[in-house]
Amino acid sequence: MSSSAFLIGGGWDRAEVYAPFLRAAGTDGPPRIGCLVLDEGDGDAQFARWATALRRAGRCTPVPLLVPLGGRFEPEAALAGIDGLLVCGGLTPAYQDALAGCLERLPELLAARGVPYAGFSAGAALAARRAVVGGWLVDGVPVCPEETGEDLAEVEVRAGLGLVPFAVDVHAAQWGTLARLVAAVGRGEVPYGVAVDENTLLTVTAGEARVSGAGRVHVVRPTADGDAVVRSHRAGGGFPVA
């Protein structure tokens, strides 16, 4: 497991949510930040968006790591000379496909090289050991808006990177995805979960999670009788990670 994970719930209004990640990646010079972008034909333009946000947050050198749709990410070569890895946003199931061949190798490499991980939207969801990758129905019953389903109908949980022990959903307040996470926790598909609002950062390090940014992080835990309880944490708050 890497020493730090930085989970961003989406949004483009607060470049400062990247600043703690840049500090963790800091070197004597501007850190080189690898930006893993799923290239659906506009990869260069998508990379430019994250590069702009990163540079607004602090001195750094963004490096494009473009993976074509249907391709696989090969971390050994891609991480050479990289001080921090940002897995960007887009279609979450497709990102999971791109990382499927290195779900164990990538965390090991990050830990061995001391490279911090940041995930934006899809990248945040895939930091989990059991990743909620999309869907909007549970047994045919809607639990969130159809347009948030990521091209999936039934809510789907797949293997993730295991950088954090909880499941992650994103765009929580803006897209109404908190209910999807509640459903996954209530059904026992994930041990517990966090839903992160846009323009909000959850920093996970040394067994603690801390919230910063404009919104909240909603922690969903199961109860003994099969229900789920939600506690929301605003900026400055946090919780132990177990």
PDB file of C-alpha atoms in Angstrom, residues 24-211:
ATOM      1  CA  ALA A  24       3.564  14.701  -0.770  1.00  0.00           C
ATOM      2  CA  ALA A  25       5.180  14.236  -4.189  1.00  0.00           C
ATOM      3  CA  GLY A  26       7.606  17.099  -3.578  1.00  0.00           C
ATOM      4  CA  THR A  27      11.268  16.835  -4.515  1.00  0.00           C
ATOM      5  CA  ASP A  28      14.095  19.352  -4.707  1.00  0.00           C
ATOM      6  CA  GLY A  29      12.541  20.592  -7.934  1.00  0.00           C
ATOM      7  CA  PRO A  30       8.996  20.620  -9.306  1.00  0.00           C
ATOM      8  CA  PRO A  31       7.590  17.084  -8.916  1.00  0.00           C
ATOM      9  CA  ARG A  32       6.857  15.119 -12.058  1.00  0.00           C
ATOM     10  CA  ILE A  33       3.202  14.088 -11.892  1.00  0.00           C
ATOM     11  CA  GLY A  34       2.120  11.214 -14.099  1.00  0.00           C
ATOM     12  CA  CYS A  35      -1.461  11.760 -15.271  1.00  0.00           C
ATOM     13  CA  LEU A  36      -3.091   8.482 -16.247  1.00  0.00           C
ATOM     14  CA  VAL A  37      -5.807   9.384 -18.759  1.00  0.00           C
ATOM     15  CA  LEU A  38      -8.044   6.948 -20.598  1.00  0.00           C
ATOM     16  CA  ASP A  39      -7.799   8.122 -24.194  1.00  0.00           C
ATOM     17  CA  GLU A  40     -11.169   7.929 -25.914  1.00  0.00           C
ATOM     18  CA  GLY A  41      -9.881   9.985 -28.833  1.00  0.00           C
ATOM     19  CA  ASP A  42      -9.426  13.254 -26.953  1.00  0.00           C
ATOM     20  CA  GLY A  43      -6.685  12.183 -24.553  1.00  0.00           C
ATOM     21  CA  ASP A  44      -4.405  15.150 -25.220  1.00  0.00           C
ATOM     22  CA  ALA A  45      -7.213  17.625 -24.525  1.00  0.00           C
ATOM     23  CA  GLN A  46      -8.245  15.764 -21.380  1.00  0.00           C
ATOM     24  CA  PHE A  47      -4.648  15.671 -20.132  1.00  0.00           C
ATOM     25  CA  ALA A  48      -4.400  19.432 -20.683  1.00  0.00           C
ATOM     26  CA  ARG A  49      -7.347  19.999 -18.292  1.00  0.00           C
ATOM     27  CA  TRP A  50      -5.634  18.166 -15.438  1.00  0.00           C
ATOM     28  CA  ALA A  51      -2.267  19.695 -16.239  1.00  0.00           C
ATOM     29  CA  THR A  52      -3.825  23.153 -15.934  1.00  0.00           C
ATOM     30  CA  ALA A  53      -5.476  22.304 -12.611  1.00  0.00           C
ATOM     31  CA  LEU A  54      -2.246  20.850 -11.229  1.00  0.00           C
ATOM     32  CA  ARG A  55      -0.180  23.869 -12.250  1.00  0.00           C
ATOM     33  CA  ARG A  56      -2.733  26.180 -10.642  1.00  0.00           C
ATOM     34  CA  ALA A  57      -2.287  24.248  -7.402  1.00  0.00           C
ATOM     35  CA  GLY A  58       1.514  24.475  -7.298  1.00  0.00           C
ATOM     36  CA  ARG A  59       4.813  24.063  -9.115  1.00  0.00           C
ATOM     37  CA  CYS A  60       4.914  20.718 -10.905  1.00  0.00           C
ATOM     38  CA  THR A  61       5.603  19.052 -14.226  1.00  0.00           C
ATOM     39  CA  PRO A  62       2.569  17.086 -15.453  1.00  0.00           C
ATOM     40  CA  VAL A  63       3.446  14.083 -17.620  1.00  0.00           C
ATOM     41  CA  PRO A  64       0.807  12.459 -19.883  1.00  0.00           C
ATOM     42  CA  LEU A  65       0.270   8.725 -19.412  1.00  0.00           C
ATOM     43  CA  LEU A  66      -2.373   8.035 -22.049  1.00  0.00           C
ATOM     44  CA  VAL A  67      -3.968   4.600 -22.301  1.00  0.00           C
ATOM     45  CA  PRO A  68      -6.149   3.970 -25.370  1.00  0.00           C
ATOM     46  CA  LEU A  69      -9.675   2.736 -24.794  1.00  0.00           C
ATOM     47  CA  GLY A  70      -9.395  -1.056 -24.503  1.00  0.00           C
ATOM     48  CA  GLY A  71      -5.675  -0.878 -23.697  1.00  0.00           C
ATOM     49  CA  ARG A  72      -3.832  -1.841 -20.508  1.00  0.00           C
ATOM     50  CA  PHE A  73      -1.667   0.320 -18.261  1.00  0.00           C
ATOM     51  CA  GLU A  74       1.875  -0.988 -17.767  1.00  0.00           C
ATOM     52  CA  PRO A  75       3.136   0.709 -14.600  1.00  0.00           C
ATOM     53  CA  GLU A  76       6.780  -0.403 -14.523  1.00  0.00           C
ATOM     54  CA  ALA A  77       7.796   1.715 -17.493  1.00  0.00           C
ATOM     55  CA  ALA A  78       5.205   4.447 -16.992  1.00  0.00           C
ATOM     56  CA  LEU A  79       6.319   5.262 -13.448  1.00  0.00           C
ATOM     57  CA  ALA A  80       9.994   5.703 -14.318  1.00  0.00           C
ATOM     58  CA  GLY A  81      11.011   9.161 -13.092  1.00  0.00           C
ATOM     59  CA  ILE A  82       7.515   9.915 -11.761  1.00  0.00           C
ATOM     60  CA  ASP A  83       7.131  11.515  -8.302  1.00  0.00           C
ATOM     61  CA  GLY A  84       3.335  11.242  -8.023  1.00  0.00           C
ATOM     62  CA  LEU A  85       0.570   9.403  -9.885  1.00  0.00           C
ATOM     63  CA  LEU A  86      -2.805  10.993 -10.641  1.00  0.00           C
ATOM     64  CA  VAL A  87      -5.418   8.607 -12.051  1.00  0.00           C
ATOM     65  CA  CYS A  88      -7.870  10.906 -13.774  1.00  0.00           C
ATOM     66  CA  GLY A  89     -11.600  10.880 -14.416  1.00  0.00           C
ATOM     67  CA  GLY A  90     -13.809   9.455 -17.111  1.00  0.00           C
ATOM     68  CA  LEU A  91     -15.713   6.223 -17.608  1.00  0.00           C
ATOM     69  CA  THR A  92     -14.983   4.251 -14.435  1.00  0.00           C
ATOM     70  CA  PRO A  93     -15.536   0.708 -15.812  1.00  0.00           C
ATOM     71  CA  ALA A  94     -13.143   1.486 -18.678  1.00  0.00           C
ATOM     72  CA  TYR A  95     -10.495   2.725 -16.252  1.00  0.00           C
ATOM     73  CA  GLN A  96     -10.929  -0.483 -14.261  1.00  0.00           C
ATOM     74  CA  ASP A  97     -10.398  -2.477 -17.461  1.00  0.00           C
ATOM     75  CA  ALA A  98      -7.215  -0.490 -18.162  1.00  0.00           C
ATOM     76  CA  LEU A  99      -5.859  -1.242 -14.676  1.00  0.00           C
ATOM     77  CA  ALA A 100      -7.115  -4.825 -14.409  1.00  0.00           C
ATOM     78  CA  GLY A 101      -3.749  -6.319 -15.308  1.00  0.00           C
ATOM     79  CA  CYS A 102      -1.832  -4.461 -12.604  1.00  0.00           C
ATOM     80  CA  LEU A 103      -4.172  -4.267  -9.613  1.00  0.00           C
ATOM     81  CA  GLU A 104      -1.520  -5.866  -7.394  1.00  0.00           C
ATOM     82  CA  ARG A 105       1.639  -4.660  -9.133  1.00  0.00           C
ATOM     83  CA  LEU A 106       0.736  -0.970  -9.178  1.00  0.00           C
ATOM     84  CA  PRO A 107       0.241  -0.562  -5.394  1.00  0.00           C
ATOM     85  CA  GLU A 108       3.453  -2.506  -4.782  1.00  0.00           C
ATOM     86  CA  LEU A 109       5.390  -0.227  -7.126  1.00  0.00           C
ATOM     87  CA  LEU A 110       3.941   2.909  -5.566  1.00  0.00           C
ATOM     88  CA  ALA A 111       4.919   1.717  -2.102  1.00  0.00           C
ATOM     89  CA  ALA A 112       8.392   0.582  -3.135  1.00  0.00           C
ATOM     90  CA  ARG A 113       9.158   3.885  -4.877  1.00  0.00           C
ATOM     91  CA  GLY A 114       7.447   6.126  -2.315  1.00  0.00           C
ATOM     92  CA  VAL A 115       5.101   7.539  -4.964  1.00  0.00           C
ATOM     93  CA  PRO A 116       1.827   9.038  -3.647  1.00  0.00           C
ATOM     94  CA  TYR A 117      -1.445   8.263  -5.397  1.00  0.00           C
ATOM     95  CA  ALA A 118      -4.199  10.714  -6.257  1.00  0.00           C
ATOM     96  CA  GLY A 119      -7.506   9.751  -7.826  1.00  0.00           C
ATOM     97  CA  PHE A 120      -9.977  12.139  -9.440  1.00  0.00           C
ATOM     98  CA  SER A 121     -13.527  10.767  -9.753  1.00  0.00           C
ATOM     99  CA  ALA A 122     -12.937   7.402 -11.500  1.00  0.00           C
ATOM    100  CA  GLY A 123      -9.416   7.338 -10.092  1.00  0.00           C
ATOM    101  CA  ALA A 124     -10.789   7.837  -6.577  1.00  0.00           C
ATOM    102  CA  ALA A 125     -13.320   5.018  -6.986  1.00  0.00           C
ATOM    103  CA  LEU A 126     -10.624   2.608  -8.153  1.00  0.00           C
ATOM    104  CA  ALA A 127      -8.413   3.231  -5.120  1.00  0.00           C
ATOM    105  CA  ALA A 128     -10.732   0.898  -3.189  1.00  0.00           C
ATOM    106  CA  ARG A 129     -10.162  -2.812  -2.669  1.00  0.00           C
ATOM    107  CA  ARG A 130     -13.748  -3.389  -3.822  1.00  0.00           C
ATOM    108  CA  ALA A 131     -14.621  -0.617  -6.282  1.00  0.00           C
ATOM    109  CA  VAL A 132     -18.112   0.624  -7.100  1.00  0.00           C
ATOM    110  CA  VAL A 133     -17.702   1.269 -10.830  1.00  0.00           C
ATOM    111  CA  GLY A 134     -21.231   2.320 -11.765  1.00  0.00           C
ATOM    112  CA  GLY A 135     -24.813   1.280 -12.257  1.00  0.00           C
ATOM    113  CA  TRP A 136     -28.046   2.872 -11.137  1.00  0.00           C
ATOM    114  CA  LEU A 137     -30.322  -0.105 -10.378  1.00  0.00           C
ATOM    115  CA  VAL A 138     -30.350  -2.667  -7.572  1.00  0.00           C
ATOM    116  CA  ASP A 139     -32.472  -5.657  -8.587  1.00  0.00           C
ATOM    117  CA  GLY A 140     -34.152  -3.394 -11.112  1.00  0.00           C
ATOM    118  CA  VAL A 141     -34.971  -0.677  -8.572  1.00  0.00           C
ATOM    119  CA  PRO A 142     -33.457   2.794  -9.197  1.00  0.00           C
ATOM    120  CA  VAL A 143     -31.090   3.967  -6.446  1.00  0.00           C
ATOM    121  CA  CYS A 144     -29.551   6.960  -8.245  1.00  0.00           C
ATOM    122  CA  PRO A 145     -30.134   8.855 -11.508  1.00  0.00           C
ATOM    123  CA  GLU A 146     -29.754   6.808 -14.679  1.00  0.00           C
ATOM    124  CA  GLU A 147     -27.251   9.272 -16.137  1.00  0.00           C
ATOM    125  CA  THR A 148     -24.817   8.443 -13.309  1.00  0.00           C
ATOM    126  CA  GLY A 149     -24.712   4.750 -14.223  1.00  0.00           C
ATOM    127  CA  GLU A 150     -21.442   4.892 -16.224  1.00  0.00           C
ATOM    128  CA  ASP A 151     -23.052   2.877 -19.060  1.00  0.00           C
ATOM    129  CA  LEU A 152     -24.086   0.147 -16.591  1.00  0.00           C
ATOM    130  CA  ALA A 153     -27.599  -0.727 -15.458  1.00  0.00           C
ATOM    131  CA  GLU A 154     -27.241  -2.813 -12.288  1.00  0.00           C
ATOM    132  CA  VAL A 155     -24.841  -1.461  -9.660  1.00  0.00           C
ATOM    133  CA  GLU A 156     -21.527  -3.232 -10.196  1.00  0.00           C
ATOM    134  CA  VAL A 157     -18.625  -3.796  -7.813  1.00  0.00           C
ATOM    135  CA  ARG A 158     -15.262  -4.904  -9.208  1.00  0.00           C
ATOM    136  CA  ALA A 159     -11.744  -5.483  -7.925  1.00  0.00           C
ATOM    137  CA  GLY A 160      -9.819  -2.266  -7.303  1.00  0.00           C
ATOM    138  CA  LEU A 161      -6.310  -1.280  -6.296  1.00  0.00           C
ATOM    139  CA  GLY A 162      -6.724  -1.809  -2.557  1.00  0.00           C
ATOM    140  CA  LEU A 163      -5.012   1.444  -1.610  1.00  0.00           C
ATOM    141  CA  VAL A 164      -7.857   2.085   0.851  1.00  0.00           C
ATOM    142  CA  PRO A 165     -10.018  -0.534   2.611  1.00  0.00           C
ATOM    143  CA  PHE A 166     -13.349   1.187   1.970  1.00  0.00           C
ATOM    144  CA  ALA A 167     -15.360   1.597  -1.223  1.00  0.00           C
ATOM    145  CA  VAL A 168     -15.480   5.070  -2.779  1.00  0.00           C
ATOM    146  CA  ASP A 169     -18.250   6.828  -4.672  1.00  0.00           C
ATOM    147  CA  VAL A 170     -17.874  10.327  -6.103  1.00  0.00           C
ATOM    148  CA  HIS A 171     -19.840  13.422  -7.140  1.00  0.00           C
ATOM    149  CA  ALA A 172     -21.935  12.521  -4.096  1.00  0.00           C
ATOM    150  CA  ALA A 173     -24.007  15.656  -3.510  1.00  0.00           C
ATOM    151  CA  GLN A 174     -24.001  16.744  -7.145  1.00  0.00           C
ATOM    152  CA  TRP A 175     -25.000  13.450  -8.795  1.00  0.00           C
ATOM    153  CA  GLY A 176     -26.942  11.782  -5.986  1.00  0.00           C
ATOM    154  CA  THR A 177     -24.603   8.782  -5.798  1.00  0.00           C
ATOM    155  CA  LEU A 178     -24.609   8.480  -2.006  1.00  0.00           C
ATOM    156  CA  ALA A 179     -27.678   6.209  -2.237  1.00  0.00           C
ATOM    157  CA  ARG A 180     -25.784   3.877  -4.592  1.00  0.00           C
ATOM    158  CA  LEU A 181     -23.042   3.479  -2.016  1.00  0.00           C
ATOM    159  CA  VAL A 182     -25.606   2.931   0.750  1.00  0.00           C
ATOM    160  CA  ALA A 183     -27.095   0.129  -1.340  1.00  0.00           C
ATOM    161  CA  ALA A 184     -23.690  -1.515  -1.896  1.00  0.00           C
ATOM    162  CA  VAL A 185     -22.866  -1.349   1.816  1.00  0.00           C
ATOM    163  CA  GLY A 186     -26.329  -2.559   2.853  1.00  0.00           C
ATOM    164  CA  ARG A 187     -26.058  -5.588   0.557  1.00  0.00           C
ATOM    165  CA  GLY A 188     -22.640  -6.492   1.989  1.00  0.00           C
ATOM    166  CA  GLU A 189     -20.866  -6.032  -1.353  1.00  0.00           C
ATOM    167  CA  VAL A 190     -18.314  -3.712   0.271  1.00  0.00           C
ATOM    168  CA  PRO A 191     -17.225  -3.563   3.942  1.00  0.00           C
ATOM    169  CA  TYR A 192     -17.972   0.163   4.266  1.00  0.00           C
ATOM    170  CA  GLY A 193     -17.703   3.193   2.043  1.00  0.00           C
ATOM    171  CA  VAL A 194     -17.125   6.897   1.601  1.00  0.00           C
ATOM    172  CA  ALA A 195     -18.940   9.155  -0.858  1.00  0.00           C
ATOM    173  CA  VAL A 196     -16.999  12.295  -1.738  1.00  0.00           C
ATOM    174  CA  ASP A 197     -18.571  15.548  -2.926  1.00  0.00           C
ATOM    175  CA  GLU A 198     -17.103  17.490  -5.837  1.00  0.00           C
ATOM    176  CA  ASN A 199     -14.255  19.932  -5.119  1.00  0.00           C
ATOM    177  CA  THR A 200     -13.539  17.914  -1.991  1.00  0.00           C
ATOM    178  CA  LEU A 201     -10.436  15.954  -1.016  1.00  0.00           C
ATOM    179  CA  LEU A 202     -10.102  13.002   1.318  1.00  0.00           C
ATOM    180  CA  THR A 203      -6.472  12.478   2.352  1.00  0.00           C
ATOM    181  CA  VAL A 204      -5.724   8.988   3.665  1.00  0.00           C
ATOM    182  CA  THR A 205      -2.405   8.483   5.427  1.00  0.00           C
ATOM    183  CA  ALA A 206      -1.056   6.662   8.482  1.00  0.00           C
ATOM    184  CA  GLY A 207      -4.424   5.139   9.339  1.00  0.00           C
ATOM    185  CA  GLU A 208      -6.298   8.444   9.322  1.00  0.00           C
ATOM    186  CA  ALA A 209      -8.571  10.142   6.789  1.00  0.00           C
ATOM    187  CA  ARG A 210      -8.946  13.929   6.704  1.00  0.00           C
ATOM    188  CA  VAL A 211     -11.408  16.068   4.739  1.00  0.00           C
TER     189      VAL A 211
END
